[in-house]
Short mmCIF file of C-alpha atoms in Angstrom, two decimals:
data_model
loop_
_atom_site.label_atom_id
_atom_site.label_comp_id
_atom_site.label_asym_id
_atom_site.label_seq_id
_atom_site.Cartn_x
_atom_site.Cartn_y
_atom_site.Cartn_z
CA MET A 6 86.17 122.15 57.57
CA ASP A 7 85.29 125.43 55.78
CA PHE A 8 86.69 128.89 56.58
CA THR A 9 83.52 130.15 58.31
CA MET A 10 83.40 127.15 60.62
CA LYS A 11 87.06 127.59 61.56
CA ILE A 12 86.52 131.23 62.47
CA LEU A 13 83.49 130.25 64.57
CA ILE A 14 85.49 127.63 66.43
CA LEU A 15 88.30 130.13 67.01
CA MET A 16 85.82 132.54 68.61
CA MET A 17 84.51 129.73 70.81
CA LEU A 18 88.03 128.81 71.86
CA VAL A 19 88.94 132.36 72.83
CA LEU A 20 85.69 132.67 74.77
CA ASN A 21 86.36 129.30 76.38
CA MET A 22 89.85 130.42 77.44
CA GLU A 23 88.39 133.51 79.09
CA MET A 24 85.68 131.58 80.89
CA ARG A 25 87.66 128.44 81.67
CA THR A 26 88.02 127.37 85.29
CA THR A 27 91.65 126.34 85.56
CA PHE A 28 90.96 123.88 88.39
CA SER A 29 87.75 122.50 89.80
CA CYS A 30 88.10 120.15 92.73
CA GLU A 31 85.10 121.48 94.58
CA GLU A 32 86.53 123.53 97.46
CA ASN A 33 89.88 121.77 97.71
CA ASP A 34 93.04 123.75 97.07
CA TYR A 35 95.66 121.14 97.99
CA ASN A 36 96.23 120.01 94.41
CA THR A 37 95.95 123.20 92.37
CA PRO A 38 98.59 123.39 89.63
CA GLY A 39 99.84 126.64 88.18
CA SER A 40 97.09 128.07 85.99
CA LEU A 41 97.75 128.59 82.30
CA THR A 42 95.96 130.80 79.81
CA LEU A 43 96.48 130.04 76.15
CA SER A 44 97.46 132.81 73.80
CA GLN A 45 95.41 133.67 70.74
CA LYS A 46 98.24 132.15 68.70
CA ASP A 47 97.79 128.82 70.51
CA CYS A 48 94.05 128.92 69.85
CA GLN A 49 94.69 129.58 66.16
CA SER A 50 97.09 126.62 66.08
CA LEU A 51 94.25 124.34 67.12
CA VAL A 52 91.79 125.74 64.60
CA TRP A 53 94.04 125.40 61.57
CA LEU A 54 95.08 121.83 62.29
CA PRO A 55 94.57 119.78 59.08
CA PHE A 56 92.89 116.79 60.68
CA ASN A 57 89.54 115.55 61.95
CA TYR A 58 89.10 116.68 65.51
CA SER A 59 86.34 117.95 67.77
CA ILE A 60 86.34 121.11 69.84
CA SER A 61 83.32 121.30 72.07
CA LEU A 62 82.63 123.00 75.37
CA ASP A 63 80.59 119.99 76.41
CA GLU A 64 83.03 117.36 75.19
CA THR A 65 86.07 118.96 76.79
CA ALA A 66 84.36 118.63 80.17
CA ARG A 67 84.31 114.86 79.60
CA ALA A 68 88.10 114.82 79.26
CA ALA A 69 88.40 116.67 82.58
CA ARG A 70 87.01 113.68 84.48
CA ASP A 71 88.61 110.38 85.40
CA PHE A 72 87.94 107.41 87.68
CA GLY A 73 89.69 109.06 90.60
CA GLY A 74 87.34 112.03 90.50
CA ILE A 75 89.85 114.20 92.39
CA TYR A 76 91.21 116.46 89.63
CA HIS A 77 89.21 118.24 86.94
CA HIS A 78 91.53 119.89 84.40
CA LYS A 79 89.62 121.01 81.34
CA PRO A 80 91.50 120.86 78.01
CA ALA A 81 91.14 123.29 75.14
CA ALA A 82 90.33 120.52 72.70
CA ILE A 83 89.79 116.82 72.32
CA VAL A 84 91.35 115.28 69.22
CA CYS A 85 89.55 112.22 67.86
CA PRO A 86 92.18 111.00 65.38
CA ALA A 87 91.26 109.31 62.12
CA SER A 88 94.81 107.94 61.82
CA VAL A 89 98.18 107.88 63.53
CA ASP A 90 99.11 110.80 61.27
CA ASP A 91 96.53 112.91 63.10
CA ILE A 92 98.30 112.19 66.38
CA VAL A 93 101.58 113.22 64.78
CA ARG A 94 100.05 116.50 63.60
CA ALA A 95 98.67 117.21 67.06
CA VAL A 96 102.06 116.60 68.68
CA ARG A 97 103.86 118.79 66.15
CA THR A 98 101.31 121.55 66.58
CA ALA A 99 101.81 121.49 70.35
CA ALA A 100 105.58 121.53 69.84
CA MET A 101 105.37 124.69 67.74
CA SER A 102 103.11 126.51 70.21
CA ASP A 103 104.14 128.50 73.27
CA HIS A 104 102.15 126.64 75.90
CA LEU A 105 100.14 123.74 74.49
CA THR A 106 100.54 120.34 76.14
CA LEU A 107 99.08 117.02 75.09
CA ALA A 108 97.80 113.94 76.91
CA ALA A 109 96.60 110.58 75.61
CA ARG A 110 93.36 109.37 77.22
CA GLY A 111 92.20 105.76 77.13
CA ASN A 112 89.18 104.61 79.09
CA GLY A 113 89.56 107.33 81.73
CA HIS A 114 90.69 105.22 84.68
CA SER A 115 93.48 107.43 85.96
CA ILE A 116 93.24 108.30 89.63
CA ASN A 117 95.01 111.64 89.93
CA GLY A 118 94.40 113.42 86.62
CA GLN A 119 97.39 111.81 84.90
CA ALA A 120 95.61 111.74 81.52
CA GLN A 121 94.36 115.33 81.71
CA ALA A 122 95.84 118.42 80.04
CA LEU A 123 94.77 121.77 81.45
CA ASN A 124 94.05 124.11 78.50
CA GLY A 125 95.89 121.66 76.26
CA ILE A 126 95.00 118.85 73.88
CA VAL A 127 93.62 115.45 74.88
CA ILE A 128 93.94 112.65 72.33
CA ASP A 129 90.95 110.32 72.52
CA MET A 130 92.65 106.92 72.19
CA MET A 131 89.25 105.22 72.09
CA SER A 132 88.78 106.53 68.54
CA ALA A 133 88.13 103.97 65.84
CA CYS A 134 91.61 104.31 64.34
CA MET A 135 93.10 103.11 67.63
CA LYS A 136 91.13 99.85 67.56
CA GLY A 137 92.27 96.57 66.07
CA ILE A 138 93.41 93.13 67.27
CA HIS A 139 95.37 90.69 65.09
CA VAL A 140 96.39 87.28 66.46
CA PHE A 141 99.40 85.38 65.10
CA HIS A 142 99.85 81.68 65.88
CA GLY A 143 103.41 80.73 66.71
CA MET A 144 105.39 77.57 66.11
CA GLY A 145 107.56 77.56 69.23
CA ASP A 146 108.43 79.23 72.53
CA ASP A 147 111.32 81.48 71.52
CA GLU A 148 110.78 85.15 70.68
CA GLU A 149 110.98 84.63 66.93
CA THR A 150 108.46 81.79 66.71
CA GLN A 151 106.10 82.24 69.68
CA ALA A 152 102.48 83.33 69.33
CA TYR A 153 101.65 87.01 69.75
CA VAL A 154 98.91 89.55 69.24
CA ASP A 155 99.25 92.98 67.63
CA VAL A 156 96.92 95.36 69.44
CA TYR A 157 96.11 99.01 68.90
CA ALA A 158 96.53 101.07 72.05
CA GLY A 159 92.86 102.04 72.38
CA GLU A 160 91.67 98.46 72.75
CA LEU A 161 90.47 97.30 76.15
CA TRP A 162 92.09 94.25 77.69
CA VAL A 163 88.73 92.52 77.97
CA ASP A 164 88.40 92.65 74.19
CA VAL A 165 91.96 91.40 73.75
CA LEU A 166 91.01 88.44 75.95
CA LYS A 167 87.86 87.70 73.95
CA GLU A 168 89.66 87.85 70.61
CA THR A 169 92.65 85.73 71.65
CA LEU A 170 90.43 83.11 73.31
CA ARG A 171 88.69 82.60 69.97
CA GLU A 172 92.09 81.36 68.76
CA GLY A 173 92.70 79.26 71.87
CA LEU A 174 95.37 81.71 73.07
CA THR A 175 95.78 84.27 75.84
CA PRO A 176 98.21 86.90 77.12
CA ARG A 177 100.16 85.70 80.15
CA SER A 178 100.02 88.74 82.43
CA TRP A 179 96.96 90.79 83.32
CA THR A 180 95.50 93.57 85.41
CA ASP A 181 92.74 92.82 87.92
CA TYR A 182 90.30 95.00 85.99
CA LEU A 183 90.07 94.34 82.26
CA PHE A 184 88.23 97.47 81.09
CA LEU A 185 91.49 99.38 80.84
CA SER A 186 93.20 100.38 77.62
CA VAL A 187 96.30 98.59 76.39
CA GLY A 188 98.23 101.83 75.99
CA GLY A 189 97.26 102.97 79.47
CA THR A 190 98.47 99.94 81.40
CA LEU A 191 101.68 99.62 79.37
CA SER A 192 102.49 103.23 80.24
CA ASN A 193 102.36 102.29 83.92
CA GLY A 194 103.15 98.62 84.48
CA GLY A 195 100.09 96.38 84.58
CA VAL A 196 100.08 94.17 87.67
CA SER A 197 97.90 91.28 88.79
CA GLY A 198 98.21 87.81 90.30
CA GLN A 199 100.22 86.39 87.38
CA ALA A 200 103.04 88.93 87.81
CA PHE A 201 104.99 86.79 90.29
CA ARG A 202 105.56 84.31 87.44
CA PHE A 203 105.53 86.33 84.21
CA GLY A 204 106.23 89.80 85.49
CA PRO A 205 103.96 92.79 84.87
CA GLN A 206 102.34 93.39 81.51
CA ILE A 207 105.27 95.58 80.44
CA SER A 208 107.53 92.51 80.74
CA ASN A 209 105.44 90.70 78.12
CA VAL A 210 105.78 93.14 75.22
CA LEU A 211 107.76 92.27 72.09
CA GLN A 212 107.37 95.49 70.10
CA LEU A 213 105.74 98.92 70.20
CA GLU A 214 104.69 101.62 67.76
CA VAL A 215 105.13 105.03 69.39
CA VAL A 216 104.55 108.68 68.46
CA THR A 217 107.29 110.57 70.29
CA GLY A 218 107.17 114.11 71.62
CA ASN A 219 109.26 115.03 68.57
CA GLY A 220 106.34 114.04 66.34
CA GLU A 221 108.02 110.93 64.95
CA VAL A 222 106.38 107.50 64.48
CA ILE A 223 108.89 104.89 65.61
CA THR A 224 108.60 101.10 65.78
CA CYS A 225 110.75 99.94 68.67
CA SER A 226 111.73 96.68 70.36
CA PRO A 227 114.60 95.28 72.45
CA GLY A 228 116.69 95.17 69.28
CA GLN A 229 115.46 98.33 67.54
CA HIS A 230 115.35 101.82 69.09
CA GLU A 231 115.68 100.06 72.43
CA GLU A 232 116.11 103.26 74.46
CA LEU A 233 112.61 104.37 73.42
CA PHE A 234 111.19 100.86 73.88
CA TYR A 235 112.37 100.51 77.47
CA GLY A 236 111.63 104.13 78.29
CA VAL A 237 108.02 104.07 77.14
CA LEU A 238 107.19 100.87 79.05
CA GLY A 239 106.21 102.16 82.48
CA GLY A 240 107.25 105.65 81.35
CA LEU A 241 104.05 107.41 82.46
CA GLY A 242 103.49 108.77 78.96
CA GLN A 243 106.56 111.02 79.18
CA PHE A 244 108.42 109.90 76.05
CA GLY A 245 105.72 109.01 73.57
CA ILE A 246 102.18 107.91 72.90
CA ILE A 247 101.86 104.16 72.41
CA THR A 248 99.72 103.50 69.33
CA LYS A 249 100.28 99.76 68.90
CA ALA A 250 101.77 96.90 70.94
CA ARG A 251 102.85 93.32 70.24
CA ILE A 252 102.00 91.11 73.23
CA VAL A 253 103.25 87.58 74.00
CA LEU A 254 100.60 84.83 73.95
CA GLU A 255 100.40 81.31 75.32
CA ARG A 256 97.92 78.44 75.05
CA ALA A 257 94.73 79.32 76.93
CA PRO A 258 93.21 77.08 79.61
CA HIS A 259 89.47 76.52 79.87
CA MET A 260 88.82 76.72 83.61
CA ALA A 261 90.18 78.03 86.91
CA ARG A 262 89.93 76.61 90.43
CA TRP A 263 89.65 79.79 92.51
CA VAL A 264 90.58 79.47 96.20
CA ARG A 265 90.61 81.88 99.15
CA LEU A 266 92.27 80.94 102.45
CA PHE A 267 92.09 82.96 105.68
CA TYR A 268 94.87 83.70 108.17
CA SER A 269 94.96 85.47 111.52
CA ASP A 270 98.75 85.58 111.78
CA PHE A 271 100.62 87.96 109.47
CA GLU A 272 103.96 86.16 109.63
CA GLN A 273 102.37 82.88 108.54
CA PHE A 274 100.39 84.63 105.82
CA SER A 275 103.38 86.47 104.33
CA SER A 276 105.72 83.47 104.64
CA ASP A 277 103.24 81.24 102.82
CA GLN A 278 102.86 83.81 100.05
CA GLU A 279 106.61 84.13 99.64
CA PHE A 280 106.97 80.35 99.59
CA LEU A 281 104.37 80.01 96.83
CA ILE A 282 105.99 82.57 94.54
CA SER A 283 109.41 80.95 94.95
CA ILE A 284 108.74 77.29 94.11
CA PRO A 285 109.22 75.76 90.63
CA LYS A 286 106.60 76.54 87.99
CA ASP A 287 105.27 72.98 87.78
CA GLN A 288 104.52 73.01 91.52
CA ALA A 289 103.06 76.51 91.74
CA PHE A 290 99.66 78.08 91.32
CA ASP A 291 98.98 80.11 88.18
CA TYR A 292 97.75 83.12 90.11
CA LEU A 293 98.45 84.53 93.57
CA GLU A 294 97.23 87.63 95.34
CA GLY A 295 96.33 88.53 98.91
CA LEU A 296 93.91 90.77 100.75
CA VAL A 297 93.48 92.29 104.20
CA VAL A 298 90.02 92.48 105.77
CA VAL A 299 88.64 93.81 109.03
CA ASN A 300 88.09 91.06 111.59
CA SER A 301 84.35 91.61 111.71
CA LYS A 302 81.11 90.80 109.90
CA ASP A 303 81.04 94.23 108.27
CA PRO A 304 79.69 93.43 104.76
CA ILE A 305 81.98 95.99 103.10
CA ASN A 306 85.23 95.84 105.07
CA GLY A 307 84.97 92.51 106.91
CA TRP A 308 85.28 88.86 105.94
CA PRO A 309 81.77 88.64 104.41
CA SER A 310 83.06 90.81 101.54
CA LEU A 311 85.34 87.98 100.35
CA ALA A 312 82.75 85.22 99.87
CA LEU A 313 83.11 83.65 96.42
CA SER A 314 79.44 82.71 96.17
CA SER A 315 76.17 83.67 97.81
CA ASP A 316 75.90 80.33 99.60
CA ALA A 317 79.46 80.34 100.96
CA SER A 318 79.67 79.84 104.72
CA PHE A 319 82.17 81.36 107.14
CA ASP A 320 82.27 80.27 110.78
CA PRO A 321 83.77 83.10 112.88
CA LEU A 322 84.08 80.70 115.83
CA LEU A 323 87.06 79.17 114.03
CA ILE A 324 88.96 82.46 114.32
CA PRO A 325 91.40 82.27 117.28
CA PRO A 326 90.18 84.45 120.17
CA ASN A 327 93.52 86.27 120.34
CA SER A 328 93.32 87.43 116.72
CA GLY A 329 93.98 91.08 115.97
CA PRO A 330 91.78 93.70 114.31
CA VAL A 331 92.42 92.39 110.79
CA LEU A 332 92.53 89.05 109.00
CA TYR A 333 94.50 88.09 105.88
CA CYS A 334 93.27 86.25 102.82
CA LEU A 335 95.52 84.30 100.47
CA GLU A 336 93.92 84.11 97.02
CA VAL A 337 95.21 81.55 94.51
CA ALA A 338 94.02 79.92 91.32
CA LEU A 339 95.05 76.91 89.30
CA TYR A 340 94.11 76.75 85.62
CA TYR A 341 92.98 73.54 83.91
CA ASN A 342 91.23 72.26 80.81
CA ASN A 343 87.88 70.62 80.13
CA THR A 344 89.67 67.31 79.66
CA THR A 345 91.35 67.46 83.08
CA ASP A 346 90.48 64.66 85.51
CA VAL A 347 88.69 66.53 88.30
CA SER A 348 89.56 64.00 91.00
CA ALA A 349 93.22 64.27 90.05
CA LEU A 350 92.90 68.06 90.14
CA ASP A 351 91.38 67.89 93.63
CA LYS A 352 94.27 65.77 94.88
CA LYS A 353 96.86 68.06 93.32
CA ILE A 354 95.38 71.16 94.95
CA GLU A 355 95.10 69.32 98.28
CA ARG A 356 98.82 68.55 98.11
CA MET A 357 99.62 72.16 97.22
CA LEU A 358 97.60 73.48 100.16
CA ALA A 359 98.88 70.95 102.70
CA PRO A 360 102.00 72.87 103.86
CA LEU A 361 100.16 76.19 104.15
CA ARG A 362 99.22 77.48 107.62
CA PHE A 363 95.79 79.01 107.01
CA MET A 364 92.95 78.61 109.49
CA ARG A 365 91.49 75.21 108.67
CA GLY A 366 87.78 75.37 107.88
CA LEU A 367 87.99 79.02 106.84
CA ASN A 368 88.42 78.76 103.10
CA TYR A 369 86.42 79.16 99.92
CA SER A 370 86.74 77.34 96.61
CA ILE A 371 84.88 77.63 93.33
CA ASP A 372 85.35 76.56 89.71
CA VAL A 373 84.79 79.20 87.03
CA SER A 374 85.66 79.62 83.38
CA TYR A 375 89.05 81.14 82.60
CA PHE A 376 87.32 84.19 81.09
CA ASP A 377 85.08 84.72 84.13
CA PHE A 378 88.02 84.41 86.48
CA LEU A 379 90.06 87.05 84.68
CA ASN A 380 86.97 89.26 84.37
CA ARG A 381 86.01 88.76 88.02
CA VAL A 382 86.11 92.46 88.94
CA TYR A 383 83.35 93.21 86.44
CA ARG A 384 80.88 91.60 88.84
CA GLU A 385 81.97 94.08 91.49
CA GLU A 386 81.61 96.93 89.01
CA ILE A 387 77.96 96.02 88.39
CA LEU A 388 77.25 96.05 92.13
CA ALA A 389 79.12 99.33 92.62
CA ARG A 390 77.24 100.99 89.78
CA ALA A 391 73.96 99.91 91.35
CA THR A 392 74.86 101.63 94.63
CA GLY A 393 76.41 104.71 93.04
CA THR A 394 79.90 104.09 94.42
CA TRP A 395 81.42 103.35 91.00
CA ASP A 396 80.82 106.91 89.80
CA ALA A 397 81.91 108.51 93.07
CA PRO A 398 85.54 109.66 93.60
CA HIS A 399 88.16 106.98 94.28
CA PRO A 400 91.10 108.32 96.32
CA TRP A 401 93.17 105.16 95.82
CA LEU A 402 96.72 104.64 96.98
CA ASN A 403 98.97 101.94 95.49
CA LEU A 404 102.41 101.20 96.89
CA PHE A 405 105.37 98.87 96.50
CA VAL A 406 106.81 97.95 99.91
CA PRO A 407 110.12 96.08 100.39
CA LYS A 408 109.87 92.61 101.94
CA SER A 409 112.21 93.60 104.76
CA GLN A 410 109.77 96.30 105.89
CA ILE A 411 106.38 94.74 105.21
CA ALA A 412 105.88 93.48 108.80
CA ARG A 413 106.42 97.00 110.16
CA PHE A 414 104.04 98.35 107.52
CA ASP A 415 101.43 95.81 108.62
CA ASN A 416 101.76 96.78 112.28
CA MET A 417 101.61 100.52 111.66
CA ILE A 418 99.14 100.71 108.79
CA PHE A 419 96.84 97.67 108.55
CA LYS A 420 96.66 96.98 112.29
CA GLY A 421 96.74 100.70 113.10
CA ILE A 422 95.45 103.40 110.80
CA LEU A 423 93.39 101.05 108.61
CA LYS A 424 92.04 98.66 111.24
CA HIS A 425 88.50 99.73 110.29
CA GLY A 426 89.07 99.29 106.55
CA VAL A 427 88.98 101.68 103.59
CA GLY A 428 85.50 101.03 102.21
CA GLY A 429 86.90 98.73 99.52
CA PRO A 430 89.54 96.05 98.91
CA MET A 431 92.95 96.22 100.58
CA LEU A 432 95.40 94.26 98.44
CA LEU A 433 98.63 92.78 99.78
CA TYR A 434 100.79 90.31 97.87
CA PRO A 435 104.45 89.72 96.96
CA LEU A 436 106.22 90.10 93.63
CA ASN A 437 109.55 88.81 92.35
CA ARG A 438 111.86 91.65 91.34
CA ASN A 439 113.69 89.45 88.82
CA LYS A 440 110.54 89.50 86.68
CA TRP A 441 110.86 93.27 86.22
CA ASP A 442 113.30 94.53 83.61
CA CYS A 443 115.39 97.28 85.22
CA ARG A 444 115.85 98.93 81.81
CA MET A 445 112.18 99.90 81.85
CA SER A 446 111.06 103.11 83.50
CA THR A 447 108.95 101.72 86.35
CA ALA A 448 110.57 102.25 89.75
CA VAL A 449 110.41 99.35 92.22
CA PRO A 450 112.10 98.67 95.59
CA ASN A 451 115.66 97.37 95.52
CA GLU A 452 114.90 93.98 97.10
CA GLU A 453 114.40 90.58 95.49
CA ILE A 454 110.84 90.36 96.85
CA PHE A 455 108.59 93.36 97.38
CA TYR A 456 104.87 93.68 98.12
CA LEU A 457 102.10 95.42 96.26
CA VAL A 458 99.76 97.28 98.62
CA GLY A 459 96.53 98.55 97.10
CA LEU A 460 94.11 100.68 99.12
CA LEU A 461 91.12 100.73 96.79
CA ARG A 462 88.83 103.18 98.50
CA PHE A 463 85.18 103.56 97.50
CA LEU A 464 83.17 106.49 98.81
CA PRO A 465 79.69 105.62 100.11
CA PRO A 466 76.67 107.20 98.35
CA ASN A 467 76.40 109.94 101.01
CA PRO A 468 79.98 110.52 102.14
CA GLY A 469 80.83 112.63 105.12
CA GLY A 470 83.14 112.77 108.11
CA PRO A 471 85.72 109.95 107.95
CA ASN A 472 84.10 108.73 104.72
CA SER A 473 84.58 112.00 102.84
CA MET A 474 87.08 112.33 100.01
CA GLU A 475 89.01 114.94 101.98
CA SER A 476 89.36 112.59 104.96
CA MET A 477 90.48 109.71 102.76
CA LEU A 478 93.06 111.85 100.98
CA ALA A 479 94.31 113.09 104.34
CA GLN A 480 94.63 109.49 105.52
CA ASN A 481 96.63 108.63 102.42
CA GLU A 482 99.01 111.49 103.23
CA GLU A 483 99.22 110.27 106.82
CA ILE A 484 100.23 106.81 105.61
CA LEU A 485 102.91 108.25 103.33
CA GLY A 486 104.18 110.46 106.14
CA LEU A 487 104.36 107.61 108.64
CA CYS A 488 106.28 105.47 106.17
CA GLU A 489 108.78 108.27 105.60
CA THR A 490 109.21 108.90 109.34
CA ALA A 491 109.65 105.18 110.02
CA GLY A 492 112.16 104.77 107.21
CA ILE A 493 109.95 102.42 105.19
CA GLU A 494 111.24 102.94 101.67
CA ILE A 495 108.05 102.67 99.64
CA LYS A 496 107.57 103.38 95.95
CA GLN A 497 104.23 104.57 94.69
CA TYR A 498 102.70 102.49 91.91
CA LEU A 499 100.66 104.70 89.56
CA PRO A 500 102.68 107.46 91.24
CA HIS A 501 101.48 110.94 92.08
CA TYR A 502 103.91 113.51 93.45
CA LYS A 503 103.80 117.29 93.72
CA THR A 504 107.46 118.32 93.65
CA ASN A 505 110.51 117.68 91.55
CA GLY A 506 112.36 116.44 94.63
CA GLU A 507 109.71 113.80 95.27
CA TRP A 508 110.00 112.54 91.70
CA LYS A 509 113.78 112.36 92.01
CA ARG A 510 113.47 110.27 95.18
CA HIS A 511 110.88 108.06 93.51
CA PHE A 512 113.07 107.19 90.53
CA GLY A 513 116.28 107.09 92.54
CA TRP A 514 119.19 105.89 90.40
CA LYS A 515 116.88 105.91 87.35
CA TRP A 516 116.25 109.66 87.52
CA ASP A 517 119.20 110.75 85.38
CA GLN A 518 118.25 108.16 82.75
CA PHE A 519 114.62 109.32 82.89
CA VAL A 520 115.64 112.94 82.32
CA GLU A 521 117.96 111.99 79.45
CA ARG A 522 115.17 110.06 77.75
CA LYS A 523 112.94 113.11 78.15
CA ARG A 524 115.59 115.21 76.40
CA MET A 525 115.76 112.67 73.58
CA PHE A 526 112.08 112.04 72.93
CA ASP A 527 110.12 115.01 74.31
CA PRO A 528 112.54 117.91 74.83
CA ARG A 529 109.80 120.56 75.03
CA ALA A 530 107.90 118.63 77.72
CA ILE A 531 104.70 118.45 75.70
CA LEU A 532 103.46 115.01 76.74
CA ALA A 533 101.43 113.87 79.77
CA PRO A 534 101.40 117.14 81.75
CA GLY A 535 98.99 115.60 84.26
CA GLN A 536 101.86 113.58 85.72
CA ASN A 537 103.38 116.89 86.94
CA ILE A 538 106.97 115.71 86.36
CA PHE A 539 108.31 118.27 83.87
CA SER A 540 107.26 121.85 83.11
CA ARG A 541 106.09 122.77 79.60
CA SER A 542 107.78 126.15 79.96
CA SER A 543 111.21 124.52 80.03
CA VAL A 544 112.65 124.10 76.57
CA HIS A 545 115.72 122.45 78.08
CA ILE A 546 114.84 119.69 80.52
CA ASP A 547 116.92 119.62 83.69
#
């Protein structure tokens, strides 16, 4: 970049700082952070960076959007790195400035602006240098000889799946939606229906390459720089930017028998789920989730929304007349190969379903390829894009609820506040706490079994009244308030809090460790400002 061009960009930056809207959430003021104006020195720091980056008024607007569509924090610059060294330079530049912060952005699927950096730097992790997938065949099942894949953080999980399947292998733990970046999910947790057996995605990582807030590139694992390794996994981007990950692989199946079973009784539904995640591996399904639907023929919120095929039939006369306002759906899958005897498979699944107490006659079953099963949400994305709801805001709320309090949660929330639905899926399924490594940063309830609750709201094309974003956000706050009043000790998954006290309560006994790791790896609080955990103005974290 020549001298004239740098001066021109500097003038644009200064002008941009003067004109920049510090927060643009339409007319909402309930999530406005403290505004920040960069100094001329900070602007000059960006211009004289010795790497390939882009600074564009148009492009920075792109980095101020995410899937949630609630927050719009415009950065000063987007860095498209040509190498990991460029990320290092960006971090060090931010560290030497007075106010600059830095966020890593994958495929833009944050809900509450977590990957945004108001007047700061956004690293585009979808750049070419952050792409690459290398599969290694193993010779055994122990950590030193098992198969694994080295993946750059900007890769999407759907591409990891495609590449590993070419080698007859697959990661063990997934997210429901595969068009998420590897670095993004590992910074949070990564949960789907395999987590009851293998734990979240962060429990299936052998090694990481990380750029810390100190501007150092560190390769870490359970046996090497373990404090950074465990801190970064589920660490919400607070300690470093993941640039590469080594993921455990196993032999891939060819097919999946996908089954949905309906319940009217919550106790039977939850007991059956807990039974299925507790039995030996050779007797269990490979995948288990659950959903809550409105007890009606509403095509969006009711039982018609869970049909696995267009010709699937559902006889509402089989629903007991004393059923409540919602029904429950147990979703399971069993993997198999092309050489599997189908009649033997049918008998095995029949035996597995026999002790379950679902409403007989109200069930779906379909056989799909392993790839199509894991990529099942993509079909919903196509439909949502066609109606315009995919690009609308998504005020989602994801929670972990202790087993001991899930029945009360069901009575208050699903049968009460949400008895008419949320305009999208309502997830509800149990997880085994012993599959989560307590050394990692993710906070979960202190019970052996806890439930994931996902309220995946989709705004209609012409939202208004109870379907407006403001109303949905207010309902989320109502749910959180009711849980607090009732003493239901929830933890937010993909957490979003507004005060330091709320973050302390969220992390609980892990808070002191979290703060100490921040002191070690990002003492100037440069990284992931969109999480709103630490202030950039504090040189000494407390």
